[in-house]
Tab-separated table of C-alpha atoms in Angstrom:
chain	number	residue	atom	x	y	z
A	1000	MET	CA	81.992	66.146	45.435
A	1001	VAL	CA	85.586	66.303	44.195
A	1002	THR	CA	86.216	64.883	40.687
A	1003	ALA	CA	89.581	63.241	40.068
A	1004	PRO	CA	91.551	64.493	37.020
A	1005	GLY	CA	91.296	61.043	35.418
A	1006	ASP	CA	87.516	61.081	35.788
A	1007	GLU	CA	87.334	64.473	34.077
A	1008	THR	CA	89.377	63.152	31.151
A	1009	ALA	CA	87.145	60.100	30.783
A	1010	ALA	CA	83.995	62.212	30.976
A	1011	ALA	CA	85.351	64.574	28.319
A	1012	ALA	CA	86.065	61.611	26.037
A	1013	VAL	CA	82.513	60.303	26.497
A	1014	ARG	CA	81.065	63.764	25.761
A	1015	ASP	CA	83.191	63.942	22.613
A	1016	VAL	CA	81.932	60.563	21.383
A	1017	PHE	CA	78.308	61.481	22.019
A	1018	GLY	CA	78.888	64.844	20.363
A	1019	GLN	CA	80.218	63.147	17.221
A	1020	LEU	CA	77.295	60.711	17.175
A	1021	GLU	CA	74.816	63.557	17.547
A	1022	ALA	CA	76.475	65.425	14.669
A	1023	ALA	CA	76.301	62.268	12.536
A	1024	PHE	CA	72.565	61.775	13.170
A	1025	ARG	CA	70.618	62.471	9.968
A	1026	PRO	CA	68.562	60.667	7.318
A	1027	ARG	CA	70.757	59.214	4.603
A	1028	THR	CA	70.845	56.998	1.548
A	1029	VAL	CA	73.038	53.908	1.417
A	1030	LEU	CA	74.137	52.837	-2.068
A	1031	LEU	CA	75.034	49.142	-1.965
A	1032	ALA	CA	77.575	48.116	-4.594
A	1033	SER	CA	76.865	44.728	-6.124
A	1034	PRO	CA	78.680	42.343	-6.434
A	1035	ARG	CA	80.394	42.621	-3.036
A	1036	SER	CA	81.775	40.342	-0.320
A	1037	PHE	CA	82.724	36.691	-0.860
A	1038	CYS	CA	83.866	35.408	-4.243
A	1039	ALA	CA	83.938	31.787	-5.420
A	1040	GLY	CA	87.602	31.304	-4.494
A	1041	VAL	CA	87.050	32.574	-0.950
A	1042	ASP	CA	83.878	30.499	-0.517
A	1043	ARG	CA	85.792	27.426	-1.661
A	1044	ALA	CA	88.773	28.001	0.647
A	1045	ILE	CA	86.602	28.531	3.729
A	1046	GLU	CA	84.471	25.495	2.916
A	1047	ILE	CA	87.602	23.364	2.583
A	1048	VAL	CA	88.746	24.240	6.116
A	1049	GLU	CA	85.239	23.761	7.516
A	1050	ARG	CA	84.900	20.319	5.918
A	1051	VAL	CA	88.330	19.178	7.035
A	1052	LEU	CA	87.517	20.238	10.603
A	1053	ALA	CA	84.191	18.383	10.444
A	1054	ASP	CA	85.713	15.225	8.967
A	1055	ARG	CA	89.022	15.029	10.821
A	1056	GLY	CA	88.494	17.072	13.951
A	1057	SER	CA	90.835	19.684	15.366
A	1058	PRO	CA	93.489	20.798	15.164
A	1059	VAL	CA	93.707	21.456	11.447
A	1060	TYR	CA	96.703	23.592	10.523
A	1061	VAL	CA	96.483	26.343	7.903
A	1062	ARG	CA	99.506	28.034	6.375
A	1063	LYS	CA	99.036	31.809	6.740
A	1064	GLN	CA	95.473	33.197	6.797
A	1065	ILE	CA	93.125	31.072	4.708
A	1066	VAL	CA	91.775	34.363	3.289
A	1067	HIS	CA	92.700	37.883	4.303
A	1068	ASN	CA	89.911	38.662	6.747
A	1069	ILE	CA	90.297	38.720	10.508
A	1070	HIS	CA	86.657	37.750	11.171
A	1071	VAL	CA	86.951	34.640	9.010
A	1072	VAL	CA	90.221	33.684	10.692
A	1073	ARG	CA	88.836	34.133	14.223
A	1074	SER	CA	85.716	32.139	13.385
A	1075	LEU	CA	87.762	29.206	12.099
A	1076	GLU	CA	90.138	29.432	15.073
A	1077	ARG	CA	87.159	29.008	17.403
A	1078	ARG	CA	86.324	25.774	15.548
A	1079	GLY	CA	89.847	24.400	15.867
A	1080	ALA	CA	91.870	25.761	12.958
A	1081	VAL	CA	95.450	26.718	13.812
A	1082	PHE	CA	97.040	29.335	11.565
A	1083	VAL	CA	100.826	29.216	11.227
A	1084	ASP	CA	103.437	31.283	9.433
A	1085	ASP	CA	106.116	28.584	9.335
A	1086	LEU	CA	105.648	24.919	8.448
A	1087	ASP	CA	108.051	23.996	11.241
A	1088	GLU	CA	105.229	24.956	13.632
A	1089	VAL	CA	103.158	22.044	12.257
A	1090	PRO	CA	103.687	18.592	13.837
A	1091	ALA	CA	105.066	16.021	11.417
A	1092	GLY	CA	102.293	14.074	9.716
A	1093	ALA	CA	99.553	16.580	10.637
A	1094	THR	CA	96.889	17.891	8.283
A	1095	LEU	CA	97.845	21.187	6.618
A	1096	VAL	CA	95.720	23.414	4.379
A	1097	PHE	CA	97.377	25.807	1.946
A	1098	SER	CA	95.614	29.179	1.819
A	1099	ALA	CA	93.665	30.595	-1.127
A	1100	HIS	CA	96.679	32.733	-2.095
A	1101	GLY	CA	98.839	29.799	-3.218
A	1102	VAL	CA	102.361	28.705	-2.334
A	1103	SER	CA	105.660	28.230	-4.110
A	1104	PRO	CA	107.112	24.835	-5.073
A	1105	GLU	CA	109.659	25.320	-2.277
A	1106	VAL	CA	106.848	25.407	0.304
A	1107	ARG	CA	105.297	22.259	-1.202
A	1108	GLU	CA	108.655	20.481	-0.981
A	1109	HIS	CA	109.029	21.552	2.648
A	1110	ALA	CA	105.567	20.140	3.422
A	1111	ASP	CA	106.478	16.852	1.718
A	1112	ALA	CA	109.718	16.630	3.697
A	1113	ARG	CA	107.751	16.968	6.940
A	1114	ARG	CA	105.279	14.293	5.772
A	1115	LEU	CA	102.343	16.679	6.127
A	1116	ASP	CA	98.925	15.665	4.831
A	1117	VAL	CA	98.368	18.634	2.521
A	1118	ILE	CA	95.016	19.864	1.245
A	1119	ASP	CA	95.355	22.661	-1.276
A	1120	ALA	CA	92.844	25.535	-1.034
A	1121	THR	CA	94.638	27.694	-3.607
A	1122	CYS	CA	92.126	29.635	-5.702
A	1123	PRO	CA	91.969	28.042	-9.172
A	1124	LEU	CA	92.532	31.481	-10.726
A	1125	VAL	CA	95.822	31.789	-8.829
A	1126	THR	CA	96.756	28.266	-9.934
A	1127	LYS	CA	96.190	29.431	-13.520
A	1128	VAL	CA	98.732	32.254	-13.048
A	1129	HIS	CA	101.260	29.780	-11.612
A	1130	ALA	CA	100.877	27.586	-14.706
A	1131	GLU	CA	101.387	30.604	-16.969
A	1132	ALA	CA	104.562	31.528	-15.069
A	1133	ARG	CA	106.000	28.067	-15.695
A	1134	ARG	CA	104.960	28.127	-19.365
A	1135	PHE	CA	106.535	31.521	-20.084
A	1136	ALA	CA	109.721	30.607	-18.206
A	1137	GLN	CA	110.051	27.336	-20.147
A	1138	HIS	CA	109.731	29.411	-23.338
A	1139	GLY	CA	112.861	31.315	-22.282
A	1140	ASP	CA	111.128	34.565	-21.344
A	1141	THR	CA	111.883	37.019	-18.604
A	1142	VAL	CA	108.513	36.994	-16.852
A	1143	VAL	CA	107.527	40.363	-15.410
A	1144	PHE	CA	105.104	39.894	-12.534
A	1145	ILE	CA	102.986	42.924	-11.701
A	1146	GLY	CA	102.087	42.699	-8.038
A	1147	HIS	CA	102.733	43.816	-4.489
A	1148	ALA	CA	105.953	42.804	-2.739
A	1149	GLY	CA	105.398	40.666	0.334
A	1150	HIS	CA	101.891	39.559	-0.593
A	1151	GLU	CA	101.509	35.782	-0.289
A	1152	GLU	CA	100.183	35.470	-3.832
A	1153	THR	CA	103.208	37.348	-5.160
A	1154	GLU	CA	105.652	35.195	-3.189
A	1155	GLY	CA	103.998	31.988	-4.358
A	1156	THR	CA	103.949	32.994	-8.030
A	1157	LEU	CA	107.528	34.273	-8.099
A	1158	GLY	CA	108.575	30.969	-6.570
A	1159	GLU	CA	107.357	29.075	-9.642
A	1160	ALA	CA	110.283	30.364	-11.725
A	1161	PRO	CA	112.572	32.389	-9.447
A	1162	ASP	CA	115.432	32.587	-11.949
A	1163	SER	CA	113.191	33.896	-14.733
A	1164	MET	CA	110.834	36.283	-12.955
A	1165	VAL	CA	111.078	39.906	-11.839
A	1166	LEU	CA	108.588	41.908	-9.795
A	1167	VAL	CA	107.346	45.368	-10.753
A	1168	GLU	CA	104.932	47.426	-8.670
A	1169	SER	CA	104.758	50.671	-10.638
A	1170	VAL	CA	105.473	52.450	-13.909
A	1171	ALA	CA	108.698	53.715	-12.312
A	1172	ASP	CA	109.800	50.102	-11.795
A	1173	VAL	CA	109.232	49.439	-15.504
A	1174	ALA	CA	111.505	52.339	-16.439
A	1175	ALA	CA	114.305	50.862	-14.326
A	1176	LEU	CA	113.841	47.309	-15.591
A	1177	SER	CA	116.768	45.505	-17.240
A	1178	VAL	CA	116.270	42.154	-19.001
A	1179	PRO	CA	118.688	39.812	-20.838
A	1180	ASP	CA	116.675	39.807	-24.093
A	1181	PRO	CA	114.100	42.566	-24.788
A	1182	ASP	CA	112.479	40.344	-27.420
A	1183	ARG	CA	111.737	37.628	-24.872
A	1184	VAL	CA	109.612	39.324	-22.237
A	1185	SER	CA	106.146	38.385	-20.982
A	1186	TYR	CA	103.998	39.594	-18.123
A	1187	LEU	CA	101.570	38.260	-15.535
A	1188	THR	CA	99.654	40.001	-12.772
A	1189	GLN	CA	98.496	39.422	-9.241
A	1190	THR	CA	94.789	38.571	-9.313
A	1191	THR	CA	93.702	41.330	-6.897
A	1192	LEU	CA	95.140	44.484	-8.480
A	1193	ALA	CA	93.405	47.700	-9.485
A	1194	VAL	CA	92.392	47.318	-13.115
A	1195	ASP	CA	93.157	50.898	-14.194
A	1196	GLU	CA	96.563	51.117	-12.483
A	1197	THR	CA	97.594	47.741	-13.889
A	1198	ALA	CA	96.644	48.878	-17.387
A	1199	GLY	CA	99.064	51.784	-17.002
A	1200	ILE	CA	101.908	49.462	-16.029
A	1201	VAL	CA	101.149	47.091	-18.923
A	1202	SER	CA	101.135	50.068	-21.293
A	1203	ALA	CA	104.563	51.120	-20.005
A	1204	LEU	CA	105.861	47.574	-20.458
A	1205	THR	CA	104.542	47.428	-24.031
A	1206	GLU	CA	106.221	50.714	-24.848
A	1207	ARG	CA	109.580	49.452	-23.539
A	1208	PHE	CA	109.239	45.922	-24.933
A	1209	PRO	CA	107.168	45.899	-28.151
A	1210	ALA	CA	107.393	42.091	-28.390
A	1211	LEU	CA	105.836	41.741	-24.904
A	1212	ARG	CA	103.724	38.590	-24.544
A	1213	ALA	CA	100.502	38.661	-22.533
A	1214	PRO	CA	98.757	35.866	-20.624
A	1215	ARG	CA	96.190	33.888	-22.596
A	1216	SER	CA	93.427	35.467	-20.544
A	1217	GLU	CA	93.183	38.292	-18.018
A	1218	ASP	CA	94.938	37.497	-14.735
A	1219	ILE	CA	93.053	40.017	-12.575
A	1220	CYS	CA	90.206	37.831	-11.396
A	1221	TYR	CA	86.557	38.316	-12.307
A	1222	ALA	CA	85.634	39.095	-8.677
A	1223	THR	CA	88.222	41.849	-8.307
A	1224	THR	CA	87.119	43.418	-11.590
A	1225	ASN	CA	83.421	43.149	-10.757
A	1226	ARG	CA	83.818	44.722	-7.314
A	1227	GLN	CA	85.773	47.608	-8.778
A	1228	GLU	CA	83.155	48.184	-11.491
A	1229	ALA	CA	80.374	48.002	-8.893
A	1230	LEU	CA	82.162	50.577	-6.760
A	1231	ARG	CA	82.496	52.912	-9.746
A	1232	ALA	CA	78.709	52.765	-10.055
A	1233	VAL	CA	78.217	54.171	-6.550
A	1234	ALA	CA	81.334	56.182	-5.641
A	1235	ALA	CA	80.627	59.192	-7.853
A	1236	ALA	CA	77.144	59.552	-6.340
A	1237	SER	CA	78.348	59.162	-2.729
A	1238	ASP	CA	79.639	61.621	-0.154
A	1239	LEU	CA	81.525	58.810	1.593
A	1240	VAL	CA	82.402	55.216	0.721
A	1241	LEU	CA	82.749	52.519	3.371
A	1242	VAL	CA	84.731	49.446	2.317
A	1243	VAL	CA	84.352	46.433	4.588
A	1244	GLY	CA	87.580	44.451	4.624
A	1245	SER	CA	90.769	43.812	6.566
A	1246	VAL	CA	93.863	45.931	6.164
A	1247	ASN	CA	95.865	43.041	4.641
A	1248	SER	CA	93.226	42.391	1.977
A	1249	SER	CA	94.706	43.560	-1.322
A	1250	ASN	CA	91.415	43.754	-3.201
A	1251	SER	CA	89.811	45.722	-0.335
A	1252	GLN	CA	92.679	48.219	-0.310
A	1253	ARG	CA	92.314	48.645	-4.072
A	1254	LEU	CA	88.629	49.560	-3.588
A	1255	VAL	CA	89.603	52.311	-1.146
A	1256	GLU	CA	92.202	53.636	-3.583
A	1257	LEU	CA	89.750	53.516	-6.487
A	1258	SER	CA	87.173	55.577	-4.605
A	1259	THR	CA	89.834	58.090	-3.591
A	1260	ARG	CA	91.014	58.453	-7.195
A	1261	GLN	CA	87.427	59.190	-8.169
A	1262	GLY	CA	87.320	61.998	-5.611
A	1263	THR	CA	85.208	60.324	-2.923
A	1264	THR	CA	86.578	59.852	0.578
A	1265	ALA	CA	86.718	56.162	1.521
A	1266	GLN	CA	87.252	54.397	4.829
A	1267	LEU	CA	88.394	50.781	5.169
A	1268	ILE	CA	86.679	49.111	8.128
A	1269	ASP	CA	86.907	45.584	9.501
A	1270	ASP	CA	83.355	45.909	10.811
A	1271	ALA	CA	80.750	48.449	11.886
A	1272	SER	CA	82.605	49.233	15.133
A	1273	GLU	CA	85.308	51.007	13.114
A	1274	ILE	CA	83.028	53.535	11.406
A	1275	ASP	CA	84.311	57.018	12.167
A	1276	PRO	CA	81.302	59.209	13.124
A	1277	ALA	CA	83.227	62.281	12.011
A	1278	HIS	CA	83.165	60.965	8.450
A	1279	LEU	CA	79.380	60.643	8.590
A	1280	ARG	CA	78.699	64.233	9.621
A	1281	GLU	CA	78.304	65.542	6.072
A	1282	ALA	CA	77.531	62.215	4.415
A	1283	ALA	CA	73.950	62.223	3.171
A	1284	VAL	CA	74.784	59.434	0.713
A	1285	VAL	CA	77.053	56.575	1.781
A	1286	GLY	CA	78.428	54.087	-0.739
A	1287	LEU	CA	78.932	50.657	0.789
A	1288	THR	CA	80.886	47.679	-0.519
A	1289	ALA	CA	83.060	44.838	0.762
A	1290	GLY	CA	86.193	43.117	-0.425
A	1291	ALA	CA	86.032	39.567	-1.759
A	1292	SER	CA	87.203	38.076	1.557
A	1293	ALA	CA	84.737	39.962	3.796
A	1294	PRO	CA	81.660	38.066	5.076
A	1295	PRO	CA	78.354	39.492	3.772
A	1296	GLU	CA	76.847	39.703	7.264
A	1297	LEU	CA	79.380	42.420	8.120
A	1298	VAL	CA	77.808	44.613	5.432
A	1299	GLU	CA	74.374	44.024	6.948
A	1300	GLU	CA	75.717	45.098	10.338
A	1301	VAL	CA	77.012	48.357	8.842
A	1302	VAL	CA	73.560	49.110	7.418
A	1303	ASP	CA	72.022	48.417	10.845
A	1304	VAL	CA	74.449	50.798	12.562
A	1305	LEU	CA	73.765	53.533	10.020
A	1306	ALA	CA	70.033	52.999	10.563
A	1307	GLY	CA	70.640	53.736	14.242
A	1308	LEU	CA	71.874	57.190	13.219
A	1309	GLY	CA	68.756	58.211	11.338
A	1310	ALA	CA	66.338	56.924	8.720
A	1311	VAL	CA	68.125	54.971	5.989
A	1312	THR	CA	67.059	54.348	2.421
A	1313	VAL	CA	68.980	51.445	0.897
A	1314	LYS	CA	69.455	51.276	-2.865
A	1315	GLU	CA	71.397	48.479	-4.546
A	1316	ARG	CA	73.434	49.170	-7.692
A	1317	GLU	CA	74.107	45.854	-9.437
A	1318	VAL	CA	76.512	45.884	-12.380
A	1319	THR	CA	76.571	42.121	-12.945
A	1320	ARG	CA	75.500	38.872	-11.335
A	1321	GLU	CA	78.100	36.270	-10.399
A	1322	ASN	CA	77.403	32.556	-10.813
A	1323	VAL	CA	80.965	31.209	-10.660
A	1324	HIS	CA	81.569	28.055	-8.624
A	1325	PHE	CA	84.816	26.147	-8.111
A	1326	ALA	CA	84.849	22.408	-7.365
A	1327	LEU	CA	86.377	21.218	-4.114
A	1328	PRO	CA	89.536	19.070	-4.125
A	1329	ARG	CA	88.958	15.306	-4.039
A	1330	ALA	CA	90.129	15.046	-0.452
A	1331	VAL	CA	87.114	17.087	0.672
A	1332	GLY	CA	84.748	16.360	-2.240
A	1333	ALA	CA	80.987	16.680	-2.209
A	1334	ARG	CA	79.133	14.568	0.334
């Protein structure tokens, strides 16, 4: 029988995959970081969309992704949610949900002008940062916002006082910063940053501006901090860290970076299908966590897949227990 060149290529690819899986087959320990997966703000935002769909039917429009996870977005799309980038895509008078990341006053005004029925799913911890931005700006400060350019939370917060705020992403940005009055400078941060890197930027700001004013309480949210501390508890003891989360999830990306800084290779995966068998070849101990917008069942699926590659011993490392709950807005209040 003659084999076509294309068939030979496909067969070689299959042999390569099976070869990698065979090399990855071994008993291993999985260290589960805890807390992981959904936080209170994400739970609240998803529940808001689910309740609005149940009460009002589809379509329900959502500005941007309700949270930064593709599985959550696809699940809500199947139920009738329509995610849009521009409010002009929403029919006048329709129901619109603002995402957990918050929006600027300009976006709110645009929604009002189009007579949209707005339900706000902004995380209360992001709302707190917005209020601080307005307070500092009204005090006459230059407000330095530590965050990532282009992120929806950054855009929304900067929009609260655009004439008084500047964005910095690194210590190098601090060195290049020019302000009208060095004695009137304050800072705020995106809620999903890496704690240690942010501390370095704040230190650089304090050195440049000794009168620097800080927010009344930490802006990096409890869930981001807890997931980073939980990862620290497992990364050093792991040969590989798997972080379940989407590529546009800031807090998930920070977990990958944190593990890498600690010297442990980390892979960001949307789900178990993205595990690279080559990374598992020498991994007798796998650290496993998930960003705050990743559904917990995705973590369970990863454990199941690893169990298919050899006996697995699962050990959970809990650094704290979360009991935070945020009330729903009145428009979708408790039944």
